[in-house]
Coordinates of C-alpha atoms in Angstrom, one line a residue:
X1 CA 0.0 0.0 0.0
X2 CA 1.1 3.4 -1.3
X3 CA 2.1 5.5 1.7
X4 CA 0.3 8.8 2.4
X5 CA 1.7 12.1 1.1
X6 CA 1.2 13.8 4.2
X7 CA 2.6 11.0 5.9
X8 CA 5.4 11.0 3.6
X9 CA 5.9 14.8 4.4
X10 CA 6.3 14.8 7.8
X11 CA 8.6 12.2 7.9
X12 CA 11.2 14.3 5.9
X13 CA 14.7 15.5 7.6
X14 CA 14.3 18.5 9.1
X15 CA 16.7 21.3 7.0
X16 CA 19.8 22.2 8.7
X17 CA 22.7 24.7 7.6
X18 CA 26.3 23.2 6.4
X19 CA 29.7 25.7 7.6
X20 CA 31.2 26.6 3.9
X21 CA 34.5 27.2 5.9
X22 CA 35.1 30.1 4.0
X23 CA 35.7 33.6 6.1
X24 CA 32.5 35.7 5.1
X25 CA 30.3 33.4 3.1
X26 CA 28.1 32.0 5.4
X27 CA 27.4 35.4 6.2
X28 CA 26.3 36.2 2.8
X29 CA 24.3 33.2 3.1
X30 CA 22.8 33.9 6.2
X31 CA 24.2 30.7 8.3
X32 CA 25.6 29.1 5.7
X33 CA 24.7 26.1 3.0
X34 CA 21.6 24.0 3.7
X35 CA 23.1 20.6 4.8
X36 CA 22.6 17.8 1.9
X37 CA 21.9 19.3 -1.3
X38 CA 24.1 19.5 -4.6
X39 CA 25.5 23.1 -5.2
X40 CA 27.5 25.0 -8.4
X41 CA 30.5 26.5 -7.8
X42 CA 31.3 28.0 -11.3
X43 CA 34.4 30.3 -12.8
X44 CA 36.9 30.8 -14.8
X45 CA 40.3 29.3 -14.4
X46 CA 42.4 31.2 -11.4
X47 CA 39.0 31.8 -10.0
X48 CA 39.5 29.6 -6.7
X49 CA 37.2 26.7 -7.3
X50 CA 39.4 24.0 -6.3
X51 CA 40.7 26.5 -3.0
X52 CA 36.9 26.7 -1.9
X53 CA 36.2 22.6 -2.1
X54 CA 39.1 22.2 -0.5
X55 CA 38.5 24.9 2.4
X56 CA 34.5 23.1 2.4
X57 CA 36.1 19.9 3.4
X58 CA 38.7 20.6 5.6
X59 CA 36.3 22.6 7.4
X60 CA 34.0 19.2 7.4
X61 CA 37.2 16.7 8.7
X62 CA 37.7 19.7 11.8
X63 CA 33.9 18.9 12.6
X64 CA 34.6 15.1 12.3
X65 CA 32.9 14.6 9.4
X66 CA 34.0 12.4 6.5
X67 CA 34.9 13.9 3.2
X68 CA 35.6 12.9 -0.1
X69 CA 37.0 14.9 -3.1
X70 CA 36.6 13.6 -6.6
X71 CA 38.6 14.7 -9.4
X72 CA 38.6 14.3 -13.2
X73 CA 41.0 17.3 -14.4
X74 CA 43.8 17.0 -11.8
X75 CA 45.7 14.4 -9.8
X76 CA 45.8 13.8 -6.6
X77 CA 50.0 15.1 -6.6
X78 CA 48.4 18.2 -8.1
X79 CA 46.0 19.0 -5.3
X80 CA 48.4 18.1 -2.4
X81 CA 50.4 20.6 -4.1
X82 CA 47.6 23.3 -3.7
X83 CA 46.7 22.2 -0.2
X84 CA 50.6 22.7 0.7
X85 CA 50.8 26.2 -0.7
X86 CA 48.2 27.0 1.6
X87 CA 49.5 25.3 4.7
X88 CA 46.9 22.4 4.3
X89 CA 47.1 18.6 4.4
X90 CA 44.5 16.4 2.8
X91 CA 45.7 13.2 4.5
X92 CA 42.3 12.9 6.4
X93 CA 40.4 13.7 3.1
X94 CA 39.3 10.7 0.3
X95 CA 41.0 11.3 -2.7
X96 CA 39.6 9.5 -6.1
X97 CA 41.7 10.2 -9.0
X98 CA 39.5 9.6 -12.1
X99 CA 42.7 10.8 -14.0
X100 CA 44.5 7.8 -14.0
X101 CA 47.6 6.4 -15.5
X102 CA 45.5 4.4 -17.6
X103 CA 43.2 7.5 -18.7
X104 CA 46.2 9.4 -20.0
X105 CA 47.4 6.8 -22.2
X106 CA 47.1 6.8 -25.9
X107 CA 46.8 3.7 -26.6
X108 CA 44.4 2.8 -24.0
X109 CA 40.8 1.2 -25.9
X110 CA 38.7 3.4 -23.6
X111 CA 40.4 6.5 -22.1
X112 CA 38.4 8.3 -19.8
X113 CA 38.9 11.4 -21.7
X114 CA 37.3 9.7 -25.0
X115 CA 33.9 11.1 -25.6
X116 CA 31.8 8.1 -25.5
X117 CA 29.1 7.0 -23.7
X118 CA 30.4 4.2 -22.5
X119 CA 32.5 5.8 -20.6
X120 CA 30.3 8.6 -19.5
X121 CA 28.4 5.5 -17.8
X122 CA 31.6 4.1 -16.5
X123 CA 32.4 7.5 -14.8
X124 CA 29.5 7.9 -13.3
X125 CA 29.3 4.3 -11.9
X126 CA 32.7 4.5 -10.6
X127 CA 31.7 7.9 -8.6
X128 CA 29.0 5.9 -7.1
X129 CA 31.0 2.9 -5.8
X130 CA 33.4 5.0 -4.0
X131 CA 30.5 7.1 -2.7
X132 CA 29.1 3.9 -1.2
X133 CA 32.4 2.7 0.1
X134 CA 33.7 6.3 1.8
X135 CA 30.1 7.1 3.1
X136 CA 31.1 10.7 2.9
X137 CA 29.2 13.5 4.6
X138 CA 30.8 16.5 2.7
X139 CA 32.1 15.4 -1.4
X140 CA 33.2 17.9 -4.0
X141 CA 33.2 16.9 -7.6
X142 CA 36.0 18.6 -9.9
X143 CA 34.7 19.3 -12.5
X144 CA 31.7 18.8 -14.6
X145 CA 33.6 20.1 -17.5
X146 CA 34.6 16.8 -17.8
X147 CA 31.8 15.2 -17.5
X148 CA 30.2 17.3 -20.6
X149 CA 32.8 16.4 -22.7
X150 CA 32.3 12.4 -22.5
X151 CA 28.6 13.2 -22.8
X152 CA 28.9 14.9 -26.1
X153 CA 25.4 15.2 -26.2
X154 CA 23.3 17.9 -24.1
X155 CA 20.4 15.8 -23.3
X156 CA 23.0 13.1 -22.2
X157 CA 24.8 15.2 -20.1
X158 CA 21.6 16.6 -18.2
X159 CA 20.8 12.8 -17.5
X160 CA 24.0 12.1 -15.9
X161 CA 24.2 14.6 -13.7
X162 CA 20.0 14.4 -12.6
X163 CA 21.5 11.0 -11.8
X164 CA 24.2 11.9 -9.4
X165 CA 22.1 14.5 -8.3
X166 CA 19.5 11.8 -6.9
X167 CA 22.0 9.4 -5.9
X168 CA 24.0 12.4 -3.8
X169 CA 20.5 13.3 -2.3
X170 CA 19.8 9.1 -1.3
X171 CA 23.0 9.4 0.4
X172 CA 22.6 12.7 2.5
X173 CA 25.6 14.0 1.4
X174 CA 26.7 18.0 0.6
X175 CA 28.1 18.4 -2.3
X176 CA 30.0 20.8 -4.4
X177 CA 29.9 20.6 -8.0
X178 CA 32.7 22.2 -9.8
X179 CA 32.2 23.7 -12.8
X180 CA 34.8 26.1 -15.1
X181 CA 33.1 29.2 -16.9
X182 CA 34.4 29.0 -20.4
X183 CA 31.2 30.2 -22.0
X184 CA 28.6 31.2 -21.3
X185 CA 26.6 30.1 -17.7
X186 CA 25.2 26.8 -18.3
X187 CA 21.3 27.5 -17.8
X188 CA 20.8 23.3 -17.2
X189 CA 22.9 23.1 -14.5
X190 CA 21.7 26.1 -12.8
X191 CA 18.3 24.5 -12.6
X192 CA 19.4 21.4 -11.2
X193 CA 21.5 22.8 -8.0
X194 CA 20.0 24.3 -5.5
X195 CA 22.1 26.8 -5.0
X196 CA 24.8 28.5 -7.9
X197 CA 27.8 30.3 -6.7
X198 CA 29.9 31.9 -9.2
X199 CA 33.5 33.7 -9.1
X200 CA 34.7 36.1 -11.2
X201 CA 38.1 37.1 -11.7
X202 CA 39.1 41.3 -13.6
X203 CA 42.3 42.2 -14.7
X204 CA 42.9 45.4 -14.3
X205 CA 45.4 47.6 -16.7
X206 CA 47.6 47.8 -13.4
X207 CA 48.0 46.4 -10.0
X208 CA 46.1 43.2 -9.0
X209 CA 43.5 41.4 -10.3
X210 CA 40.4 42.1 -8.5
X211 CA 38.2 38.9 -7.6
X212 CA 34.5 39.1 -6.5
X213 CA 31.3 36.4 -5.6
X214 CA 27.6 36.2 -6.9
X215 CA 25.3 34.2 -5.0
X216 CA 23.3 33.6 -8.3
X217 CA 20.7 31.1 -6.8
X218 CA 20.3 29.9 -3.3
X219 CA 17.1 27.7 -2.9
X220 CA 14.8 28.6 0.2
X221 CA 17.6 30.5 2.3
X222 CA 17.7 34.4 2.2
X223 CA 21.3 35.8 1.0
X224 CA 22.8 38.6 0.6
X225 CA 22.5 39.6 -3.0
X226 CA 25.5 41.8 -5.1
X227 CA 28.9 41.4 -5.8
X228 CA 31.4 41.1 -3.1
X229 CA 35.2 40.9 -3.4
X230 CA 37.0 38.1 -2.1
X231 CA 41.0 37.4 -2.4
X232 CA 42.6 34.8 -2.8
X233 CA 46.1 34.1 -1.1
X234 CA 47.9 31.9 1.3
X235 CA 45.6 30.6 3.3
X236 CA 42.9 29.7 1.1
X237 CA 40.0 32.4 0.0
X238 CA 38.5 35.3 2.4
X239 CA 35.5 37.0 0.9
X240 CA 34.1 40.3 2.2
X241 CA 30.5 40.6 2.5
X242 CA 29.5 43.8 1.0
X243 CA 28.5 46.3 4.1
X244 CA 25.2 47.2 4.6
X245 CA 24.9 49.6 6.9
X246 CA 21.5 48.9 7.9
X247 CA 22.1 45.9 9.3
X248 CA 24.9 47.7 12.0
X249 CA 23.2 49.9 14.1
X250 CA 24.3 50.7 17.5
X251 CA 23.3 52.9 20.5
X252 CA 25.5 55.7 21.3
X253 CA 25.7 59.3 22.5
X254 CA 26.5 61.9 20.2
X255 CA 29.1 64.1 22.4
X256 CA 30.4 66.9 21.4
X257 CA 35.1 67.1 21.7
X258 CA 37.3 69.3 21.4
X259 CA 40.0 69.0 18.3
X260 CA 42.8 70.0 20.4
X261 CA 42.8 73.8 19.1
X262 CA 40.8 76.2 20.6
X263 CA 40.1 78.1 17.2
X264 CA 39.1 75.0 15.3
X265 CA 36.8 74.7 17.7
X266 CA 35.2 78.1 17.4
X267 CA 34.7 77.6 13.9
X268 CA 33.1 74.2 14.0
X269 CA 30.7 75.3 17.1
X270 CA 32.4 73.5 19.8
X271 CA 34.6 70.9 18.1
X272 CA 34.0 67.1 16.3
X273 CA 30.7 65.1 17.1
X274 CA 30.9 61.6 18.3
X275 CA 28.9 59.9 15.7
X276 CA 29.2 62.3 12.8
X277 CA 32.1 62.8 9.7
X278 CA 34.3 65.5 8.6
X279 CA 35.5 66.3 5.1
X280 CA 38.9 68.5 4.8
X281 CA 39.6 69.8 1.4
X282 CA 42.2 71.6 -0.3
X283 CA 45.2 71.6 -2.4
X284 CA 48.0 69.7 -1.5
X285 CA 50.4 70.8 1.3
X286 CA 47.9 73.4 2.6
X287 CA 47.5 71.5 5.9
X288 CA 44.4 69.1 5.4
X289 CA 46.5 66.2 7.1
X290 CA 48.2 68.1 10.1
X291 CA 44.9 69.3 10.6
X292 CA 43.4 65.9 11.0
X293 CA 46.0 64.5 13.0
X294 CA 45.7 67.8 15.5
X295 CA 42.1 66.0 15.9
X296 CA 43.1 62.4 16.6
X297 CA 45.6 63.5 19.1
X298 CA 43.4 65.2 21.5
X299 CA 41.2 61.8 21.0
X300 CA 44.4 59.8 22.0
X301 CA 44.8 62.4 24.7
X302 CA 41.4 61.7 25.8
X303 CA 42.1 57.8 26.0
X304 CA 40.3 56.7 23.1
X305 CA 41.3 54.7 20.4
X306 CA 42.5 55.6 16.8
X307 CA 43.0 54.2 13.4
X308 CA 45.0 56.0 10.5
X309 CA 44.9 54.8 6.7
X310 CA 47.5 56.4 4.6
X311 CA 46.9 56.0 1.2
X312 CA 49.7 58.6 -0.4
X313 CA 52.4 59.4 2.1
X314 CA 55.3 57.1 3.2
X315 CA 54.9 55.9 6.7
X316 CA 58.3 57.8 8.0
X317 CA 57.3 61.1 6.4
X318 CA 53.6 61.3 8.4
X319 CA 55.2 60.5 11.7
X320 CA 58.3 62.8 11.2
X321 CA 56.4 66.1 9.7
X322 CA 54.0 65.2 12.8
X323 CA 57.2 65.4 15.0
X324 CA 58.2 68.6 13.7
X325 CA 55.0 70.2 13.9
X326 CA 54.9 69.2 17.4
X327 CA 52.3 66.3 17.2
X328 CA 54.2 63.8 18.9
X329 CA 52.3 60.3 18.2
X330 CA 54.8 57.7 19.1
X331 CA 53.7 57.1 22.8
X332 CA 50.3 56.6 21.5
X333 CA 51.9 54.0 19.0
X334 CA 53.8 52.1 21.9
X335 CA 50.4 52.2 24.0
X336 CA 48.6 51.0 21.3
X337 CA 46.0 53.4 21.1
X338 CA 47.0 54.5 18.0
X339 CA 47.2 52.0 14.5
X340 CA 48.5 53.2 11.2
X341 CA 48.7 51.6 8.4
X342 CA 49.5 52.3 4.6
X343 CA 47.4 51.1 2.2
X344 CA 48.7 50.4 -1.4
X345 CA 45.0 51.0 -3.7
X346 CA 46.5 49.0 -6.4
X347 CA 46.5 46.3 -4.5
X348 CA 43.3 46.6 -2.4
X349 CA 39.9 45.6 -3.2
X350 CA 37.2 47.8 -2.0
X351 CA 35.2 45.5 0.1
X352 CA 38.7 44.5 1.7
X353 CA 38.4 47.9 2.6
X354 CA 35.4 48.4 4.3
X355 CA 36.1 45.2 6.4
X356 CA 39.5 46.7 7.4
X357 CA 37.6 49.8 9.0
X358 CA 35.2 46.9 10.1
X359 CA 37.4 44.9 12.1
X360 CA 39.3 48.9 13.0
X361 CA 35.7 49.5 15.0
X362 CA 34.5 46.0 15.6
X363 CA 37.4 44.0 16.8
X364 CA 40.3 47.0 17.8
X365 CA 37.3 49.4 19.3
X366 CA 38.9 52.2 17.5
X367 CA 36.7 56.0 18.1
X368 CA 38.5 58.4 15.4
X369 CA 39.0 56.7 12.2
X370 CA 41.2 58.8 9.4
X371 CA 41.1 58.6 5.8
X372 CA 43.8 59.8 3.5
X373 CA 43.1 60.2 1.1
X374 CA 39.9 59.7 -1.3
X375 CA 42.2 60.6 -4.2
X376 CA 44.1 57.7 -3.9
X377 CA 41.2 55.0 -2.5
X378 CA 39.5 56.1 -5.6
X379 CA 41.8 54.4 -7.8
X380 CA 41.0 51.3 -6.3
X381 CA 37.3 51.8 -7.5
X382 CA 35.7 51.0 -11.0
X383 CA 34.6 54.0 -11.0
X384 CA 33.1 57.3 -9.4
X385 CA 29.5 56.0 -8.6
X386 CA 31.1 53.1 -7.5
X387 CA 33.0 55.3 -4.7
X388 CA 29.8 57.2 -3.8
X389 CA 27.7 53.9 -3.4
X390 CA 30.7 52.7 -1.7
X391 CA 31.4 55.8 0.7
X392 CA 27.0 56.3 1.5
X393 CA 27.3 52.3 3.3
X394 CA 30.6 53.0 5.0
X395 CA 30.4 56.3 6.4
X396 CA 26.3 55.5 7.2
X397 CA 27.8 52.2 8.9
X398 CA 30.8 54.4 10.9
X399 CA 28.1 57.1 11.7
X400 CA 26.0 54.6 13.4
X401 CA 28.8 53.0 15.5
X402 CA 29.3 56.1 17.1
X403 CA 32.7 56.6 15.1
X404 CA 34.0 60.2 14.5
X405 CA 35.5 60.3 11.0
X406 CA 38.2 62.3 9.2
X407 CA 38.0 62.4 5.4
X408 CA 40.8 64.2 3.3
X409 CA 40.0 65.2 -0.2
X410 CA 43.1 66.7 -2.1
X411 CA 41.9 69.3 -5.0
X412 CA 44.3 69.7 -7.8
X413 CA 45.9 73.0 -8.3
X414 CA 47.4 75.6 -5.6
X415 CA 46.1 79.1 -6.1
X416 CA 42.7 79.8 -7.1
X417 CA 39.4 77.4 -6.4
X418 CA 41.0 73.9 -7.4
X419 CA 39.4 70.5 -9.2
X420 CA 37.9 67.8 -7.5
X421 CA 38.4 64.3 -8.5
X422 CA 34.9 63.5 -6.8
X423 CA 32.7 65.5 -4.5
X424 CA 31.9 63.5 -1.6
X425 CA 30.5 67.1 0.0
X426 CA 26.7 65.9 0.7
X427 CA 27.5 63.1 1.7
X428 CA 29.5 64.8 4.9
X429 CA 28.2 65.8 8.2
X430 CA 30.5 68.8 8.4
X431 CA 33.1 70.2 5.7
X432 CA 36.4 72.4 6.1
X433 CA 38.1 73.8 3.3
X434 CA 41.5 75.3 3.2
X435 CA 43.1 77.6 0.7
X436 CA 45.7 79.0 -0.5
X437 CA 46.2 82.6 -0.7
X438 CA 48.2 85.5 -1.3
X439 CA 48.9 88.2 0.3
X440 CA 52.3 91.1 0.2
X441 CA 54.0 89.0 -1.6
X442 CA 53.4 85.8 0.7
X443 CA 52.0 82.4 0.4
X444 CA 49.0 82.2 2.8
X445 CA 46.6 79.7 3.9
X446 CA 43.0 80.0 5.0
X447 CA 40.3 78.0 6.8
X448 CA 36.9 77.8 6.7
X449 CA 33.6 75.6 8.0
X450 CA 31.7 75.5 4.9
X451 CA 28.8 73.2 6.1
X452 CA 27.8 71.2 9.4
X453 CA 24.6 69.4 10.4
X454 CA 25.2 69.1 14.0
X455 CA 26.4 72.8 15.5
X456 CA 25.8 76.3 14.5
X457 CA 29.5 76.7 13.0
X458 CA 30.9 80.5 12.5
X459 CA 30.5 81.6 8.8
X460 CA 34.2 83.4 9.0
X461 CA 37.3 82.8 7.2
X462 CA 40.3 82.6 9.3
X463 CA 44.1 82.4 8.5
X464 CA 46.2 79.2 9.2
X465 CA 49.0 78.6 10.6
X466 CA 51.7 75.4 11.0
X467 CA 54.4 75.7 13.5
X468 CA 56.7 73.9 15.7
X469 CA 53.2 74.4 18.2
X470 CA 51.0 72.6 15.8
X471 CA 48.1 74.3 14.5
X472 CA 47.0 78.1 14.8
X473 CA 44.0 79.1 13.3
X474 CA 44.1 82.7 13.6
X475 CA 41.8 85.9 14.1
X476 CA 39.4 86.6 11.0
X477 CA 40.5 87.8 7.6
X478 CA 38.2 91.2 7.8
X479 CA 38.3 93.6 4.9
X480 CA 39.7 90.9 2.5
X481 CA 37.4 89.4 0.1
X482 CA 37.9 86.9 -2.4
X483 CA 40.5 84.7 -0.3
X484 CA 39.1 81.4 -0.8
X485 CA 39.5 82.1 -4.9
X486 CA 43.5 82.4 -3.9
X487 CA 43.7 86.2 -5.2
X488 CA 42.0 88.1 -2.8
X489 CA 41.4 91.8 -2.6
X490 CA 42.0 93.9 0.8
X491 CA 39.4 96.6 1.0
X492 CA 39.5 97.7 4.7
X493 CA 40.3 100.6 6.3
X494 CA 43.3 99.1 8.4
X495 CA 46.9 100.1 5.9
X496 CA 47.4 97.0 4.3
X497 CA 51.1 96.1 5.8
X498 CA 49.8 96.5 9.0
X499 CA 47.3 93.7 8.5
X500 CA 49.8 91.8 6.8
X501 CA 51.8 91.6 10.2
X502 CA 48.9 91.0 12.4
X503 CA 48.6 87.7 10.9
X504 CA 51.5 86.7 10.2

């Protein structure tokens, strides 16, 4: 007698989620894979395919379940040879080696690279027996590509695998299908799987190639949909979930502290908000990066923590112009409230980015993150919309962690109202510009509060000045107009010399 469908329903295995093993995936995917079903890992060559299965079972042999790799293209020499680069060993791991000696030989009747059906069936027969004889939880199969070469024929192919597919399932195993992306995405196979990952790897005109994920298809689990960069090094691949800041907010208070200079101060209405971000702009060498690290070091002062990204200048130049200008941060270094570190955008991927500052606020607790500059993290983008997508989630995300932020924007030119390579102005809480400008003959520089949501800021332009004290921002330019164009004219009363010395 036929039994019940309801009856047959509520005897099913409950679903469960699988560890992929790789950092950052199972939080794209919500928990991770759901626990035996066949997936797709497609890419091209160089992608990471064979780094993921590997990564997938190793992470099953640490949980103390069996796995089982299967591979057509490569031998087993080969993949110890990738699992050693990485710092791996696959001697608790089931290797079958489909490529044998006997395959590769020429004058072999039926070599397992010959496109006949025979031994399409063979293949496939063979995968089961050592199925059945392993009794593998995890299994990764490398690669289908393969497998559509014996079959010849697309109708044959798409039997085969619905085949494996169902014995994989009577087995209650997880499996990986490997798959390489030489044309375009095969549309059977995505039907089949129950979930399609694919990886994608860009060369760029210079630096290093940039490498990013597509959940294409996940069935019944909710994922986190986009691109997202992953790299792949020693150690096996790390991918970095693209940030939504939604999904980060935090409680905090939104104090009010002091920048170390009691000018700065004045203009921004009683100093940087806790919470809030602050873009400096100028040309370069006007003082945009003394500035910000006048800020940071009255947060070190304070005791709170502080991260520095330098994307331009050398790591022995910022700390010894900071010296000299009397911004001593070496005890903060040795303490270790204070991290630096130089970023190369040619060799950074933007989500790796974003996780950096993530881990900077997560894992290090840092309060006062700095960021200079855009110029040079903008090379690291695709493009401009790319950076202002990018720049909304993180600075949203750092905003709501209670994080106060220092952007620097460098403008090209020196004298006179200077390019922008991107204006990142609206999407700033607060904005400072400094200028050049000149004045009897001398090279001046100016500051002003151009915008702030969070204080009534003064309106007034003020000059700057960098000494062996650190930074003056002194009394109000009066009777000059036109300084922040760089060629300003003097119409007050005051003799002209005498103003000149006043703020000098």
């Amino acid at each position: 007698m036929t039994e019940p469908l309801a009856s047959r329903r509520t005897s099913r295995k409950p679903a469960y989620r699988v560890s992929t093993g790789v950092p950052g995936l199972d939080d794209i995917l919500g928990g991770g894979l759901t626990g035996e079903r066949v997936y797709l890992v497609e890419g091209t060559p160089g992608t990471g395919k064979t780094t993921l299965g590997m990564q997938f079972l190793l992470d099953g042999v640490a949980k103390g379940e069996a796995g089982l790799y299967i591979t057509l293209s490569e031998t087993a020499d080969e993949l110890d040879a990738v699992a050693e680069s990485h710092g791996w060993s696959l001697d608790q791991l089931a290797i079958f080696e489909l490529a044998s000696d006997g395959a590769l030989d020429p004058e072999a009747q039926q070599s397992i690279l010959h496109p006949a059906e025979i031994e399409l069936g063979e293949t496939a027969r063979g995968v089961m027996e050592e199925v059945d004889r392993i009794n593998p939880v995890r299994v990764v199969f490398d690669s289908l590509s393969e497998m559509r070469l014996l079959a010849q024929n697309p109708l044959r192919y798409r039997r085969q695998i619905l085949a494996l597919k169902q014995f994989f399932a009577s087995r209650a195993c997880t499996v990986l299908m490997l798959d390489d992306k030489t044309n375009q995405s095969d549309q059977h196979l995505h039907s089949i799987a129950h979930g399609v990952v694919s990886l994608e790897q860009i060369a760029k005109e210079f630096g290093k190639e940039r490498r990013r994920v597509n959940i294409m298809k996940m069935r019944g689990i909710k994922f986190r949909g986009g691109y997202h960069d992953y790299i792949l090094d020693t150690g096996g691949l790390r991918i970095f979930p693209r940030l939504v800041a939604a999904e980060h907010s935090a409680a905090f208070t939104p104090v009010t502290r002091s920048t170390g200079s009691d000018g700065l101060d004045m203009l921004l209405g009683g100093g940087l908000v806790a919470g809030t971000n602050t873009l400096f702009v100028g040309p370069s060498g006007v003082g945009k990066t003394t500035v910000v690290v006048r800020c940071m070091l009255a947060a070190l002062e304070r005791g709170e923590k502080a991260s520095y990204y330098l994307f331009d200048e050398g790591m022995g130049t910022f700390f010894t112009r900071a010296a000299t200008l009397g911004l001593d941060l070496a005890p903060h270094l040795e303490s270790g409230l204070l991290t630096v570190r130089h970023v190369d955008p040619a060799e950074l991927a933007p989500g790796q980015f974003a996780q950096m500052l993530r881990d900077a606020v997560e894992i290090d607790g840092a309060a006062f993150i700095a960021i200079d500059s855009l110029n040079a993290y903008l090379q690291a983008m695709p493009g401009e919309q790319f950076l202002l997508l990018q720049m909304h989630e993180l600075l949203a995300y750092l905003n709501q962690q209670g994080v106060t932020t220092a952007l620097i924007l460098a403008e090209h030119g020196v004298v006179g109202e200077g390019a922008r390579d991107v204006d990142l102005s609206y999407l700033s809480d607060a904005a400072i510009l400094l200028r050049y400008f000149e004045s009897s003959g001398k090279l001046r520089r100016a500051i002003t509060v151009s915008k702030s949501r969070t204080a009534h800021h003064a309106l007034t332009i003020h000059e700057l000045q960098l000494g062996p004290d650190g930074v003056d921002v002194g009394a109000a330019l009066e009777g000059f107009e036109g300084v922040l164009t760089g060629l300003p004219t003097y119409r007050g009363s005051t003799p002209m010399m005498a103003v000149s010395d006043a703020n000098a």
